[in-house]
XYZ file of C-alpha atoms in Angstrom:
685
model
C 134.273 81.369 95.868
C 136.893 82.805 97.705
C 138.561 81.274 100.794
C 138.909 83.256 104.050
C 140.229 82.293 107.577
C 137.685 83.824 110.318
C 139.104 83.246 114.058
C 140.920 80.524 112.743
C 137.942 78.881 110.692
C 138.494 78.579 107.133
C 135.418 79.202 105.182
C 134.250 79.647 101.326
C 132.306 82.672 100.520
C 131.069 84.530 97.326
C 133.809 87.579 96.519
C 131.283 90.280 96.446
C 130.333 89.422 100.284
C 131.477 92.193 102.456
C 133.802 90.797 105.526
C 130.845 91.593 107.465
C 128.836 88.883 105.968
C 131.464 86.277 105.817
C 132.269 86.751 109.430
C 128.742 86.030 110.181
C 128.492 83.257 107.565
C 131.534 81.774 109.793
C 129.402 82.291 113.157
C 130.925 85.297 114.397
C 128.987 88.155 115.831
C 129.423 91.676 114.430
C 127.875 94.750 116.168
C 126.753 97.398 113.680
C 124.595 100.472 113.906
C 124.999 101.744 110.070
C 124.812 98.655 108.354
C 121.687 96.990 106.882
C 121.205 94.362 104.390
C 118.469 96.109 102.152
C 120.379 99.388 102.112
C 123.465 100.696 100.461
C 126.581 100.731 102.576
C 127.356 104.073 104.609
C 130.274 102.944 106.736
C 130.094 105.775 109.142
C 129.289 103.911 112.557
C 132.767 101.940 112.827
C 131.063 99.375 115.102
C 131.800 96.560 112.804
C 135.692 97.288 112.866
C 137.593 93.803 112.766
C 141.417 93.148 112.729
C 142.568 91.874 109.154
C 146.076 90.352 109.067
C 148.488 92.803 107.230
C 146.559 95.971 108.151
C 147.825 98.436 110.060
C 144.485 99.445 111.611
C 141.053 98.090 112.131
C 139.013 97.615 109.046
C 135.323 98.541 109.001
C 133.811 95.195 107.671
C 130.515 96.628 106.296
C 132.357 98.461 103.684
C 135.227 96.112 102.841
C 134.593 93.248 100.008
C 136.415 89.638 100.431
C 137.494 90.385 97.195
C 139.697 93.513 98.143
C 141.633 91.028 101.056
C 145.177 90.462 100.095
C 146.405 86.669 100.424
C 149.531 85.910 102.612
C 152.704 85.988 101.511
C 152.827 82.415 100.220
C 149.166 82.605 98.946
C 147.677 81.848 102.026
C 143.832 82.824 102.524
C 143.346 86.374 104.107
C 143.050 86.302 107.913
C 140.322 88.003 109.768
C 140.106 88.074 113.449
C 137.090 89.572 115.473
C 137.957 88.972 118.901
C 141.520 90.138 119.417
C 142.588 92.792 122.018
C 142.871 95.056 119.066
C 139.003 94.907 118.179
C 138.061 94.867 121.408
C 139.547 98.188 122.242
C 138.519 99.451 118.963
C 134.852 98.696 119.552
C 135.220 100.321 123.113
C 136.460 103.301 121.771
C 133.689 103.782 119.116
C 131.064 103.079 121.866
C 132.511 105.806 124.308
C 132.293 108.164 121.075
C 128.770 107.480 120.709
C 127.690 107.800 124.209
C 129.818 111.309 124.398
C 126.718 113.167 123.436
C 123.684 110.453 124.002
C 121.375 111.747 126.925
C 121.240 108.351 128.482
C 117.553 108.541 129.165
C 116.435 105.219 128.637
C 114.147 104.985 131.616
C 111.597 107.344 129.541
C 112.910 106.333 126.295
C 110.020 104.220 124.305
C 113.216 102.419 122.440
C 114.076 100.878 125.766
C 114.139 97.233 126.035
C 114.613 97.358 121.980
C 117.331 99.353 121.492
C 120.380 98.286 119.928
C 122.478 101.087 121.316
C 121.360 99.686 124.782
C 122.264 96.209 123.957
C 125.533 96.713 122.195
C 126.656 99.316 125.243
C 126.130 96.671 127.432
C 128.160 93.777 124.899
C 130.859 96.115 123.720
C 130.836 99.116 125.915
C 132.813 100.041 129.264
C 131.367 101.312 132.662
C 132.878 104.928 132.235
C 133.959 107.659 130.018
C 136.805 109.699 130.029
C 134.865 112.851 128.645
C 133.697 115.847 131.108
C 132.642 118.309 128.395
C 128.859 119.225 128.168
C 126.745 117.363 126.112
C 125.441 118.735 122.781
C 121.753 118.960 122.586
C 119.811 119.082 119.158
C 116.469 120.539 118.555
C 113.761 118.256 117.927
C 111.975 117.991 114.283
C 108.808 117.664 112.861
C 108.451 115.013 110.281
C 104.755 114.114 110.485
C 102.225 112.685 112.782
C 103.324 109.342 112.673
C 107.260 109.473 113.887
C 108.160 111.059 116.770
C 111.568 112.748 117.019
C 114.180 112.884 119.926
C 117.344 113.975 117.629
C 119.607 114.610 120.317
C 119.663 110.888 120.614
C 120.514 110.562 116.840
C 123.938 108.710 116.293
C 123.692 109.777 112.755
C 123.849 106.229 111.047
C 121.732 107.517 108.084
C 119.552 104.670 107.979
C 116.633 106.654 107.741
C 118.050 108.892 104.985
C 118.998 105.595 102.668
C 115.405 103.952 103.138
C 113.793 107.210 102.596
C 115.732 107.765 98.981
C 116.250 104.095 98.331
C 113.495 101.927 99.441
C 110.435 104.388 99.649
C 111.267 106.376 97.014
C 110.422 109.799 98.234
C 113.836 111.220 99.567
C 112.494 113.853 101.954
C 115.173 113.159 104.707
C 118.549 114.483 104.472
C 121.645 115.589 106.680
C 122.205 119.114 107.016
C 125.684 120.630 108.821
C 128.966 118.878 109.397
C 130.803 117.484 112.285
C 129.092 118.103 115.508
C 126.647 120.163 113.978
C 125.364 117.409 111.461
C 121.419 116.990 111.732
C 119.187 114.983 110.222
C 115.903 116.604 108.980
C 113.242 117.029 106.001
C 115.043 120.861 106.009
C 111.808 122.632 105.956
C 110.520 120.238 108.766
C 106.985 119.614 106.711
C 105.562 116.260 107.331
C 106.880 113.224 105.269
C 104.372 112.096 102.227
C 105.925 108.294 101.888
C 103.427 105.694 102.444
C 106.131 103.597 104.060
C 107.733 106.143 106.519
C 106.879 104.174 109.642
C 109.565 101.952 108.613
C 112.355 104.292 109.877
C 111.014 103.349 113.296
C 112.079 99.847 113.091
C 115.403 100.868 111.327
C 116.493 103.442 113.785
C 119.026 101.653 115.985
C 118.503 104.086 118.845
C 115.379 106.345 120.544
C 115.687 109.248 117.899
C 112.502 108.044 115.935
C 110.051 106.264 117.556
C 106.274 105.742 116.911
C 104.348 109.270 117.995
C 100.667 107.136 118.378
C 102.612 104.305 120.640
C 104.699 106.893 122.723
C 104.498 105.967 126.437
C 101.497 103.340 125.940
C 103.786 100.289 127.175
C 107.192 98.822 127.249
C 107.964 95.749 125.154
C 108.186 93.300 127.648
C 104.410 93.901 128.867
C 102.797 93.044 125.466
C 101.823 89.577 124.276
C 103.115 88.815 120.814
C 100.950 87.277 118.248
C 101.977 86.776 114.732
C 98.986 87.812 112.061
C 98.213 88.599 108.531
C 97.486 92.307 107.356
C 93.969 93.299 105.487
C 94.500 96.684 104.760
C 95.212 95.608 101.150
C 95.236 92.540 99.070
C 99.143 91.886 99.673
C 98.799 89.994 102.868
C 101.938 91.523 104.429
C 102.793 89.568 107.447
C 102.530 91.245 110.793
C 103.061 90.912 114.419
C 100.015 92.269 117.017
C 101.008 93.506 120.437
C 98.524 93.633 122.884
C 98.186 94.384 126.576
C 94.710 92.933 128.052
C 92.103 93.155 125.365
C 93.782 96.377 123.691
C 95.888 96.166 120.412
C 98.795 98.733 121.142
C 101.052 98.062 118.400
C 101.494 96.722 114.916
C 105.026 95.775 113.704
C 106.103 93.763 110.545
C 107.144 90.221 110.195
C 109.899 89.061 108.017
C 108.583 87.345 104.850
C 110.867 87.595 101.653
C 108.305 86.439 99.578
C 105.794 89.143 100.358
C 106.761 91.992 102.413
C 110.564 91.500 103.086
C 110.484 93.399 106.185
C 108.198 96.425 105.597
C 104.612 97.599 106.436
C 102.642 100.524 105.033
C 101.656 103.071 107.286
C 97.964 101.996 107.328
C 99.193 98.749 108.332
C 100.904 99.897 111.308
C 99.052 102.834 112.771
C 95.778 101.373 111.982
C 95.345 100.148 115.501
C 93.885 103.111 117.446
C 90.621 102.581 115.088
C 90.058 98.904 116.398
C 89.064 100.418 119.869
C 86.735 103.539 118.723
C 83.499 103.470 117.258
C 83.200 99.651 117.971
C 79.730 97.909 117.717
C 79.734 96.022 120.737
C 75.763 94.349 121.140
C 73.368 93.944 118.939
C 70.791 96.607 117.807
C 67.062 96.366 116.256
C 65.410 99.193 114.267
C 62.110 99.975 115.616
C 60.152 103.115 114.255
C 63.031 104.455 112.635
C 65.660 104.522 115.258
C 68.123 101.877 116.446
C 67.682 100.432 119.817
C 70.184 97.983 121.989
C 68.677 94.726 121.797
C 70.004 91.302 123.089
C 70.934 88.369 120.691
C 67.703 86.588 120.895
C 65.582 89.760 119.871
C 67.993 90.442 117.004
C 67.690 86.971 115.633
C 63.850 86.832 116.377
C 63.728 89.846 114.338
C 65.632 88.595 111.198
C 63.880 85.317 111.321
C 60.383 87.010 111.403
C 61.394 89.086 108.085
C 63.476 86.051 106.300
C 60.434 83.606 107.220
C 58.036 86.371 105.490
C 59.662 86.600 102.010
C 60.458 84.187 99.187
C 63.845 82.597 98.947
C 64.702 84.672 95.816
C 64.261 87.804 97.473
C 67.048 87.117 99.798
C 70.783 88.438 99.172
C 74.171 88.737 100.816
C 77.149 91.138 99.999
C 80.591 90.507 101.182
C 82.698 93.221 102.469
C 86.572 93.744 101.815
C 87.608 92.504 105.461
C 85.949 89.159 105.742
C 88.072 86.013 106.217
C 87.435 83.132 103.884
C 85.598 81.057 106.641
C 82.986 83.381 107.329
C 82.435 84.051 103.386
C 82.136 80.257 103.076
C 79.614 80.334 105.744
C 77.684 82.963 104.791
C 77.418 81.322 101.184
C 76.434 78.117 102.871
C 73.655 79.958 104.707
C 72.279 81.686 101.517
C 72.182 78.220 99.497
C 70.373 76.643 102.393
C 67.765 79.455 102.294
C 67.516 78.746 98.548
C 68.820 82.167 96.928
C 71.196 82.589 94.386
C 72.024 86.136 95.563
C 75.405 86.609 96.927
C 78.538 88.645 95.525
C 81.974 89.830 97.099
C 82.614 92.217 94.254
C 81.525 95.270 96.435
C 82.999 97.577 93.810
C 81.303 96.023 90.838
C 84.825 94.920 89.180
C 83.972 92.133 86.121
C 85.577 89.122 87.495
C 83.941 85.677 86.869
C 85.594 83.072 88.594
C 84.236 80.177 86.340
C 86.534 81.444 83.875
C 89.762 80.020 85.689
C 91.366 80.886 88.657
C 94.617 81.978 86.676
C 92.040 85.048 85.412
C 91.782 86.631 89.230
C 95.459 86.552 91.069
C 99.000 87.546 90.770
C 100.203 84.863 88.773
C 103.828 86.053 88.597
C 103.907 86.310 92.259
C 105.138 89.022 94.204
C 108.442 87.738 94.330
C 108.322 87.101 90.725
C 108.796 90.985 90.264
C 112.527 90.246 90.629
C 112.420 88.234 87.644
C 110.628 90.832 85.321
C 112.220 92.235 82.658
C 109.610 94.413 81.587
C 106.702 95.752 83.284
C 103.358 96.973 82.170
C 100.554 98.554 84.833
C 97.087 98.665 83.373
C 94.524 100.755 85.453
C 96.251 100.953 88.589
C 98.053 103.077 90.945
C 99.838 100.588 92.916
C 101.657 103.473 95.403
C 97.875 103.718 96.820
C 96.379 100.277 96.325
C 99.613 98.288 97.453
C 102.631 100.263 98.978
C 104.715 97.313 99.522
C 104.237 95.476 96.199
C 104.908 99.399 94.750
C 108.301 99.080 96.748
C 109.012 95.930 95.303
C 108.545 97.335 91.878
C 111.100 99.937 92.720
C 113.474 97.847 94.207
C 113.270 96.060 90.505
C 113.577 99.139 88.663
C 116.759 100.223 90.670
C 118.478 96.820 89.684
C 118.213 98.190 86.387
C 117.356 96.210 82.921
C 113.850 96.878 83.109
C 111.206 99.098 81.148
C 107.936 100.010 82.841
C 105.055 101.348 81.122
C 101.989 102.718 82.544
C 98.312 103.006 81.040
C 95.780 104.693 83.423
C 96.326 107.838 85.512
C 99.498 109.504 85.814
C 100.824 109.337 88.893
C 104.196 109.778 90.874
C 104.757 105.781 91.512
C 108.702 106.717 92.947
C 110.010 105.436 89.769
C 110.465 106.353 86.099
C 107.930 105.169 83.737
C 106.829 105.402 79.946
C 103.321 106.912 79.949
C 101.353 104.817 77.358
C 97.771 106.226 77.207
C 94.848 106.984 79.718
C 92.242 104.281 78.987
C 91.114 101.209 76.662
C 92.082 102.643 73.623
C 95.548 102.632 74.457
C 95.603 99.176 75.411
C 93.700 98.069 72.394
C 96.286 99.872 70.111
C 99.236 98.364 72.130
C 101.752 96.782 69.800
C 104.614 95.041 71.449
C 108.208 96.127 69.794
C 110.915 94.060 68.339
C 112.661 93.662 71.403
C 110.514 91.302 73.031
C 111.462 90.672 76.599
C 111.943 87.300 78.088
C 110.021 87.865 81.296
C 107.034 90.827 80.774
C 105.247 91.504 83.816
C 101.403 92.674 82.825
C 99.317 94.096 85.921
C 95.922 94.959 85.764
C 94.363 96.914 88.554
C 90.684 96.933 89.818
C 90.416 100.795 88.271
C 90.565 98.868 84.812
C 87.690 96.094 85.693
C 85.411 98.025 88.014
C 83.408 98.986 84.885
C 80.330 98.257 83.022
C 82.622 96.894 80.116
C 85.161 95.590 82.828
C 84.874 92.071 81.004
C 85.783 93.683 77.778
C 88.913 95.574 79.004
C 90.048 92.379 80.926
C 90.176 90.442 77.555
C 91.675 93.131 75.661
C 94.302 93.081 78.407
C 94.802 89.397 77.977
C 95.142 89.637 74.513
C 97.981 92.607 74.781
C 99.749 90.651 77.463
C 99.859 87.469 75.576
C 101.025 89.096 72.307
C 103.667 90.505 74.105
C 105.137 87.175 75.375
C 103.834 87.584 79.066
C 102.854 83.763 78.945
C 105.176 81.364 77.943
C 107.067 78.119 78.996
C 108.013 78.509 82.738
C 106.575 82.024 82.882
C 103.209 83.612 83.367
C 103.341 87.217 83.987
C 99.563 88.165 83.577
C 98.776 89.303 86.985
C 95.876 90.996 88.666
C 96.224 93.493 91.593
C 93.731 93.553 94.163
C 92.542 96.021 96.622
C 90.410 93.971 99.088
C 92.089 91.642 101.313
C 88.782 89.235 101.040
C 88.493 89.069 97.581
C 90.660 86.113 96.344
C 89.427 83.977 99.330
C 86.069 84.752 98.375
C 86.321 84.105 94.337
C 87.907 80.777 95.398
C 84.886 79.757 97.409
C 82.530 80.921 94.593
C 80.890 84.148 96.288
C 79.367 85.237 93.404
C 76.002 85.277 91.705
C 74.618 81.700 90.924
C 72.454 81.233 88.165
C 69.927 84.005 87.851
C 71.599 85.677 90.799
C 72.026 89.493 91.203
C 75.347 91.429 91.206
C 76.087 93.969 93.954
C 74.953 96.654 91.868
C 71.220 95.201 91.286
C 71.192 93.916 95.268
C 71.751 97.619 96.142
C 69.214 99.151 94.472
C 65.489 99.999 95.818
C 63.297 97.489 96.325
C 65.361 94.527 94.812
C 65.417 92.235 97.689
C 63.306 91.649 100.728
C 66.156 90.689 102.964
C 69.789 91.777 102.435
C 72.862 90.601 104.576
C 75.952 93.159 104.738
C 79.076 90.849 105.827
C 81.005 94.016 106.602
C 79.890 95.562 103.359
C 80.673 99.268 104.228
C 81.878 100.411 100.698
C 78.566 100.521 99.195
C 75.368 102.593 99.450
C 72.151 100.361 99.723
C 69.038 102.263 98.919
C 65.820 102.061 101.287
C 63.565 98.964 100.625
C 65.317 95.901 101.775
C 65.224 94.782 105.463
C 69.238 94.959 105.805
C 71.187 92.858 108.386
C 74.345 94.079 109.122
C 77.452 91.764 110.438
C 80.525 94.060 111.178
C 82.712 95.833 113.509
C 82.173 99.591 113.131
C 79.293 102.023 113.019
C 80.139 102.993 109.299
C 77.992 102.996 106.280
C 76.626 99.693 106.670
C 75.646 99.993 110.236
C 73.898 103.302 109.714
C 71.804 101.681 106.932
C 71.076 98.400 108.989
C 67.710 97.423 110.599
C 69.492 94.607 112.827
C 73.058 95.265 113.553
C 74.817 91.668 114.969
C 78.240 93.134 116.192
C 81.227 91.051 114.701
C 85.099 90.525 115.304
C 87.864 92.668 113.883
C 90.686 90.932 111.957
C 93.046 90.958 115.131
C 89.990 89.350 117.179
C 89.619 86.024 115.262
C 91.582 83.417 113.774
C 90.739 83.322 110.095
C 92.388 82.576 106.777
C 93.012 85.289 103.935
C 94.078 84.595 100.516
C 96.380 87.569 99.164
C 96.380 88.840 95.693
C 98.707 86.456 94.487
C 96.524 83.403 96.060
C 98.582 82.373 98.600
C 96.449 81.339 101.706
C 97.838 82.904 105.113
C 96.578 82.606 108.735
C 95.867 85.428 111.055
C 95.702 84.352 114.755
C 93.628 86.083 117.570
C 95.719 88.584 119.252
C 92.949 90.016 121.451
C 89.049 89.523 122.085
C 86.148 91.393 120.593
C 84.495 93.971 122.678
C 81.282 93.361 124.928
C 78.899 90.818 123.337
C 80.478 91.078 119.892
C 81.138 87.395 118.493
C 83.272 85.835 115.487
C 81.520 86.488 112.291
C 81.313 82.487 111.479
C 79.947 81.801 114.759
C 77.076 84.574 114.485
C 76.132 82.789 111.003
C 76.053 79.375 112.706
C 73.769 80.705 115.496
C 71.601 82.736 113.162
C 71.176 79.649 110.972
C 69.558 77.494 113.507
C 67.209 80.332 114.097
C 66.313 80.636 110.355
C 65.520 76.509 110.247
C 68.654 76.271 107.788
C 71.145 75.147 110.191
C 74.990 74.819 108.822
C 76.645 71.623 109.451
C 79.459 72.805 111.840
C 79.826 73.612 115.366
C 83.160 74.792 115.571
C 85.834 76.783 113.405
C 87.959 73.294 113.080
C 84.935 71.763 111.666
C 83.961 74.730 109.355
C 87.698 74.943 107.838
C 87.478 71.058 107.392
C 84.060 71.353 105.242
C 85.468 74.278 103.518
C 88.798 72.315 102.661
C 87.072 69.490 101.813
C 85.630 71.589 98.704
C 88.540 73.903 98.385
C 91.537 71.740 99.089
C 94.100 74.682 98.123
C 92.933 76.513 100.998
C 94.740 74.258 103.475
C 98.013 74.610 102.090
C 98.715 77.907 104.212
C 101.607 79.999 103.094
C 101.847 78.021 99.462
C 100.739 79.162 96.172
C 98.650 76.472 94.153
C 99.351 77.200 90.561
C 96.665 78.111 88.379
C 95.942 76.762 84.795
C 96.842 79.189 82.333
C 94.779 77.898 79.662
C 92.099 80.080 81.091
C 93.776 83.248 80.159
C 93.414 82.485 76.473
C 89.885 81.541 76.713
C 89.225 85.109 78.772
C 91.128 86.775 75.634
C 88.903 85.696 73.356
C 85.697 86.983 75.242
C 85.966 90.234 72.956
C 83.448 93.150 73.475
C 82.872 96.596 72.934
C 84.838 99.080 75.492
C 83.841 102.928 76.947
C 86.746 105.286 76.202
C 86.403 106.614 79.646
C 90.098 106.621 80.999
C 90.951 104.372 83.795
C 90.945 105.411 87.391
C 92.269 104.062 90.347
C 89.760 103.308 92.841
C 91.511 104.401 95.780
C 91.168 108.336 96.172
C 92.185 108.355 99.991
C 94.688 106.137 101.033
C 94.367 106.337 104.364
C 90.327 106.157 104.669
C 89.747 103.099 102.777
C 87.925 100.945 105.476
C 85.912 101.303 108.352
C 88.625 100.673 110.918
C 90.730 103.127 109.234
C 88.076 105.547 109.100
C 87.630 105.161 112.760
C 91.029 105.913 113.582
C 92.164 109.438 114.796
C 95.748 109.183 113.456
C 94.773 107.990 109.660
C 92.334 111.139 109.951
C 95.194 113.042 110.481
C 97.221 111.957 107.840
C 94.531 112.123 105.395
C 94.010 115.703 106.505
C 97.939 116.440 105.809
C 97.470 114.550 102.458
C 94.487 116.328 101.348
C 96.757 119.795 101.753
C 99.324 118.288 99.374
C 99.518 118.491 95.491
C 98.215 115.721 93.716
C 100.662 112.810 93.419
C 100.610 113.444 89.614
C 102.139 116.738 90.292
C 104.725 115.753 92.762
């Protein structure tokens, strides 16, 4: 530790700290525009100037390390002042320069009320300018359908450039020109291709980069802000949902160092327009081949009549990808009370058996544990498409150095260098660890390797190879499964899989396999004609088109629910808005329906439902915590040898922007998908 005197207070800080970090550790407030904790140091805005005793001029505190400070003549600690007249004058001068060309159009700027320049001009600026020359104007740039540019406002802090090249790994933004002619652009003005590009909106300290879909929608002080959890993938990114009245107008990231740090994917951020279009807002009943609007009583009566006319073994249920744990638990409870073993949450047909142990289907190393890994093997997964935030975490570890990355599966541009080891099961079976075994190897298997008929054998081969490579040792479990569905781990936790003699999703979807089939937001599977289909969901998507009765449910922003992410961490999503029309929360629909079916569920409120659920599955009550799974289950799975098909692994996600009914209802996502379809494949990028 190094000693430093900041504004008369002596502190001890690590020598690699910058002066800016040291001053903040001492309680001093340092303004900044270009500095960001997760980006490299640029030192080009000069707003963070401080006075270092002995220096002839103010020092940029973001670019000066504590270890570079000279001690006093008698060995005294270096002295830094942040509130002297010199510092005040320097900051006022910098602010005056920044505002020379700034258009000062706060009344029509979407950044108004959340603008760093606005705030710091009030705190550190002056009320007049000495400059009388004409302001410079810069032509706006097209960088895609998500980010709106107003480049005359740009102060060239270069945060967006550094984010694109360092965090996103797609270096499409850059600066051209010099001095007054410097401009930030994609050069050829094509749309950015990164799945994380929307984060530059949060990074921009002025109104140069704002959200194009959100433009002129609302002011920040008009919005009600609700903390929630993202369900677009299984990472469980922490988000904030901003609403006005009944409408969601914005989704922003929340800080969570263990999961998404402060980033979210573009699908998470811009999905909100899909929450208001193609919505189911009243029950429907199919008569003479056509769906007609109905009351809740009519819909329930039609279901009850059909259920009472079939045997229990002819009733089944399929759980969709966006369901919360509570409604999955309620559906499983209802199906059991009706006497049926047919329920399955594995909509994509993955071969995962929760009875073999929880360690066999969660990301055991944890997302934060990626930072500790010294080698990474990715099998049957394209994390850039399946979990962009997790992929950015892998890139962060790769940039830190000292890690080898291997890939078995499809060859793709993952934003980091890797060694390509093969396409499918043969490469996995032939894998032999090298002599230089690493201490903390991380092995990731994706759903592309498991959503096959030989998925169990592939999983066994994966476990065997990972254990032989040292991924399972004292104090380290690097054997990890990357899911793509937000509901999957929670549904597996509560046992939403076929019971004894029960049918799988594939079997239930076949013609005449069942008499009645409940679809809880199941939109990613084709159900053949034959069964009487009851769809509980939010959008007029594939499941609703197939349904004989539609019961309108609530989207993830319209209900309070627990979601368990891919690493097995239960998280609470709070209700930010209310469902439209007659739509209701899914668990409440199931509770009301159970009474009509004479199989009444034993809870009348969400609190009672959670109490019953946590009594059976106590770990679901530990919100934000991961309960470590018993690793001995992994060795059992490794012994389940079987024949494997030679077919190459392929990622289950081919269109990143259209993976669920909310995304498919979004006009913004449709535009992004159309642009992505025009680009070369990621493998060729």
